[in-house]
Every structure is written in structure tokens, then in C-alpha cells.
Amino acid sequence: MNTRALIVAICIPLVTAILGNAFISEAALSWYNNLSHPWYKLPLAGSIVVALFVYVGYGVIIYRSFVKRFFSAITLATAVIVANEIWNIVFFGSRNLTLTFWVTLAFAVLVLVQALHVKTKDKLSLRISLIYLAWVVVYDLPWLYQLSVMNPAN
């Protein structure tokens, strides 16, 4: 076990998760809860499971990349985690569902780039990345599109 890699792999997702959620206000949560939601909206417990998968999964990618000295993969994995938290700022800060949809589309491209980057170096990292990319494309984008259609004033 590489202790330094483990510390980096824990700290990057943990710090970004804390910072990304620290500034979500009660007013922003109230705004979100008062939106009309599609029937397939995940309950809070489901959202927590997805978030845990993302943070742990990308922690694994960072750890494996650190051990293999594949530092560009660490940079891209960190970019995905940071961009994921920027999404929170855009969504809850702007409260603009159309903008958030386009930001999510750009985010999906970043996840794809990150997945392609690890494709030949680490199959587990590739699988984790592709599962997350599938989630963004199959759930997040349709959910955001439907959310914006159901709440045109937002």
C-alpha cells in the first residue's frame, strides 16, 4: 500500500466535496425542492449513493494513477471532481436550468476525455470512468432537460 498515494486519493475527493457543498444555502435547497421534478428523480438516498460512487471511484483512479506515476491521469481525474463541484455552484448559484444543462453536456465531454486518457493505461480506471459517463449521459442530461422543460421560468 502506497501511503502517500492513499492520502492524495482521499484528500482530493474529500476536500472538493466539502468545498463544493459548503456554499449551498438553505435558500438554494428550498428553490430546488420547490421545482417540479420528473417522476424519475432520485430520492436523496440515491443521490448520496451516486455521490459516494463518484468520490470513491475517482479516489481509486487517483490512487492507481499515483502509484503508476501517471500524473496526467491524476490531473484529469481531479479536473472531473472539481468540475463536478463547479456544477453545484452553477446549478444552485445561477438557478438557471438551461445553463446547467449545457454545463453538464460540457462536463460529459470532460469525463469522456478523462476516460479515453486512461483507456490504455488502466482498465479499472476506464471502467469507473465509463460507468460515471454513462450515468451523466443516461440520467443527468435527460433529468436536467426534463427539469428545464417542467420549470421554464427557472
Tab-separated table of C-alpha atoms in Angstrom:
chain	number	residue	atom	x	y	z
A	1	MET	CA	0.000	0.000	0.000
A	2	ASN	CA	1.367	3.376	-1.011
A	3	THR	CA	0.585	5.715	1.902
A	4	ARG	CA	1.317	8.912	0.005
A	5	ALA	CA	-0.938	7.847	-2.878
A	6	LEU	CA	-3.671	6.896	-0.404
A	7	ILE	CA	-3.515	10.290	1.306
A	8	VAL	CA	-3.719	12.100	-2.042
A	9	ALA	CA	-6.539	9.815	-3.219
A	10	ILE	CA	-8.561	10.519	-0.076
A	11	CYS	CA	-7.803	14.233	0.255
A	12	ILE	CA	-8.628	15.368	-3.285
A	13	PRO	CA	-12.196	13.977	-3.375
A	14	LEU	CA	-12.842	14.827	0.282
A	15	VAL	CA	-11.698	18.442	0.074
A	16	THR	CA	-13.548	19.085	-3.191
A	17	ALA	CA	-16.742	17.500	-1.829
A	18	ILE	CA	-16.612	19.623	1.321
A	19	LEU	CA	-15.867	22.836	-0.561
A	20	GLY	CA	-18.388	22.102	-3.301
A	21	ASN	CA	-21.229	21.596	-0.867
A	22	ALA	CA	-20.250	24.145	1.796
A	23	PHE	CA	-21.734	27.089	-0.041
A	24	ILE	CA	-25.119	25.629	-0.952
A	25	SER	CA	-27.536	27.783	1.007
A	26	GLU	CA	-30.865	26.891	2.555
A	27	ALA	CA	-32.488	29.247	0.038
A	28	ALA	CA	-30.900	27.306	-2.838
A	29	LEU	CA	-32.111	23.999	-1.402
A	30	SER	CA	-35.577	25.469	-0.948
A	31	TRP	CA	-35.552	26.643	-4.578
A	32	TYR	CA	-34.569	23.134	-5.684
A	33	ASN	CA	-37.215	21.439	-3.557
A	34	ASN	CA	-39.905	23.738	-4.953
A	35	LEU	CA	-39.155	22.870	-8.581
A	36	SER	CA	-41.383	20.480	-10.472
A	37	HIS	CA	-39.397	17.271	-10.875
A	38	PRO	CA	-39.637	14.421	-13.374
A	39	TRP	CA	-41.046	11.185	-11.996
A	40	TYR	CA	-37.634	9.515	-12.180
A	41	LYS	CA	-35.875	11.984	-9.857
A	42	LEU	CA	-33.644	10.102	-7.458
A	43	PRO	CA	-34.505	10.302	-3.782
A	44	LEU	CA	-31.858	11.813	-1.512
A	45	ALA	CA	-30.526	8.370	-0.550
A	46	GLY	CA	-29.984	7.534	-4.229
A	47	SER	CA	-28.141	10.793	-4.796
A	48	ILE	CA	-25.885	10.014	-1.839
A	49	VAL	CA	-25.057	6.569	-3.265
A	50	VAL	CA	-24.156	8.105	-6.637
A	51	ALA	CA	-22.007	10.775	-4.956
A	52	LEU	CA	-20.206	8.114	-2.920
A	53	PHE	CA	-19.537	6.105	-6.069
A	54	VAL	CA	-18.112	9.193	-7.779
A	55	TYR	CA	-15.859	10.235	-4.892
A	56	VAL	CA	-14.662	6.723	-4.060
A	57	GLY	CA	-14.345	5.781	-7.736
A	58	TYR	CA	-12.308	8.821	-8.594
A	59	GLY	CA	-10.276	8.299	-5.426
A	60	VAL	CA	-9.427	4.843	-6.783
A	61	ILE	CA	-8.471	6.362	-10.153
A	62	ILE	CA	-6.247	8.932	-8.430
A	63	TYR	CA	-4.648	6.277	-6.216
A	64	ARG	CA	-3.906	3.914	-9.097
A	65	SER	CA	-2.616	6.762	-11.255
A	66	PHE	CA	-0.354	7.985	-8.455
A	67	VAL	CA	1.099	4.512	-7.920
A	68	LYS	CA	1.676	4.125	-11.670
A	69	ARG	CA	3.152	7.641	-11.850
A	70	PHE	CA	0.548	8.555	-14.451
A	71	PHE	CA	0.320	12.164	-13.320
A	72	SER	CA	-1.678	13.461	-16.272
A	73	ALA	CA	-4.415	10.990	-15.280
A	74	ILE	CA	-4.385	12.427	-11.752
A	75	THR	CA	-4.811	15.893	-13.217
A	76	LEU	CA	-7.758	14.833	-15.387
A	77	ALA	CA	-9.424	12.866	-12.576
A	78	THR	CA	-9.032	15.876	-10.294
A	79	ALA	CA	-10.481	18.086	-13.040
A	80	VAL	CA	-13.547	15.818	-13.203
A	81	ILE	CA	-14.061	16.004	-9.440
A	82	VAL	CA	-13.579	19.774	-9.354
A	83	ALA	CA	-15.888	20.230	-12.358
A	84	ASN	CA	-18.473	18.096	-10.597
A	85	GLU	CA	-18.399	20.560	-7.707
A	86	ILE	CA	-18.461	23.545	-10.060
A	87	TRP	CA	-21.681	22.026	-11.367
A	88	ASN	CA	-23.161	22.524	-7.866
A	89	ILE	CA	-22.150	26.176	-7.951
A	90	VAL	CA	-23.677	26.669	-11.409
A	91	PHE	CA	-26.877	24.777	-10.577
A	92	PHE	CA	-27.571	26.208	-7.140
A	93	GLY	CA	-25.859	29.548	-7.681
A	94	SER	CA	-27.285	30.553	-11.044
A	95	ARG	CA	-30.557	28.638	-10.675
A	96	ASN	CA	-30.530	28.606	-14.451
A	97	LEU	CA	-31.558	25.138	-15.618
A	98	THR	CA	-30.712	25.740	-19.281
A	99	LEU	CA	-27.204	26.930	-18.393
A	100	THR	CA	-26.777	23.938	-16.089
A	101	PHE	CA	-27.823	21.581	-18.896
A	102	TRP	CA	-25.111	22.987	-21.190
A	103	VAL	CA	-22.537	22.891	-18.406
A	104	THR	CA	-23.447	19.227	-17.834
A	105	LEU	CA	-23.000	18.492	-21.528
A	106	ALA	CA	-19.511	20.040	-21.389
A	107	PHE	CA	-18.865	18.056	-18.208
A	108	ALA	CA	-19.775	14.827	-20.037
A	109	VAL	CA	-17.131	15.682	-22.641
A	110	LEU	CA	-14.557	16.153	-19.856
A	111	VAL	CA	-15.430	12.755	-18.372
A	112	LEU	CA	-15.125	11.202	-21.843
A	113	VAL	CA	-11.698	12.794	-22.340
A	114	GLN	CA	-10.607	11.540	-18.924
A	115	ALA	CA	-11.878	8.022	-19.719
A	116	LEU	CA	-10.084	7.947	-23.057
A	117	HIS	CA	-6.912	9.144	-21.359
A	118	VAL	CA	-6.774	6.108	-19.043
A	119	LYS	CA	-8.029	3.665	-21.689
A	120	THR	CA	-4.710	2.008	-22.428
A	121	LYS	CA	-3.077	2.538	-19.025
A	122	ASP	CA	-5.598	1.199	-16.515
A	123	LYS	CA	-8.691	-0.877	-17.298
A	124	LEU	CA	-10.249	-0.429	-13.831
A	125	SER	CA	-9.961	3.347	-14.087
A	126	LEU	CA	-11.504	3.126	-17.555
A	127	ARG	CA	-14.458	1.098	-16.225
A	128	ILE	CA	-15.068	3.526	-13.363
A	129	SER	CA	-14.929	6.473	-15.764
A	130	LEU	CA	-17.267	4.842	-18.277
A	131	ILE	CA	-19.814	3.949	-15.598
A	132	TYR	CA	-19.843	7.566	-14.479
A	133	LEU	CA	-20.034	8.824	-18.066
A	134	ALA	CA	-22.998	6.517	-18.667
A	135	TRP	CA	-24.680	7.954	-15.577
A	136	VAL	CA	-24.173	11.526	-16.777
A	137	VAL	CA	-25.465	10.733	-20.284
A	138	VAL	CA	-28.320	8.363	-19.387
A	139	TYR	CA	-29.588	10.058	-16.213
A	140	ASP	CA	-28.178	13.551	-15.592
A	141	LEU	CA	-28.679	15.047	-19.043
A	142	PRO	CA	-32.254	13.744	-19.557
A	143	TRP	CA	-33.150	14.728	-15.979
A	144	LEU	CA	-31.824	18.269	-16.440
A	145	TYR	CA	-33.521	18.633	-19.811
A	146	GLN	CA	-36.842	17.490	-18.365
A	147	LEU	CA	-36.346	19.698	-15.298
A	148	SER	CA	-35.836	22.736	-17.548
A	149	VAL	CA	-38.925	21.867	-19.619
A	150	MET	CA	-41.033	21.449	-16.469
A	151	ASN	CA	-39.732	24.713	-14.976
A	152	PRO	CA	-39.400	27.119	-17.911
A	153	ALA	CA	-39.175	30.233	-15.733
A	154	ASN	CA	-36.030	28.945	-13.995
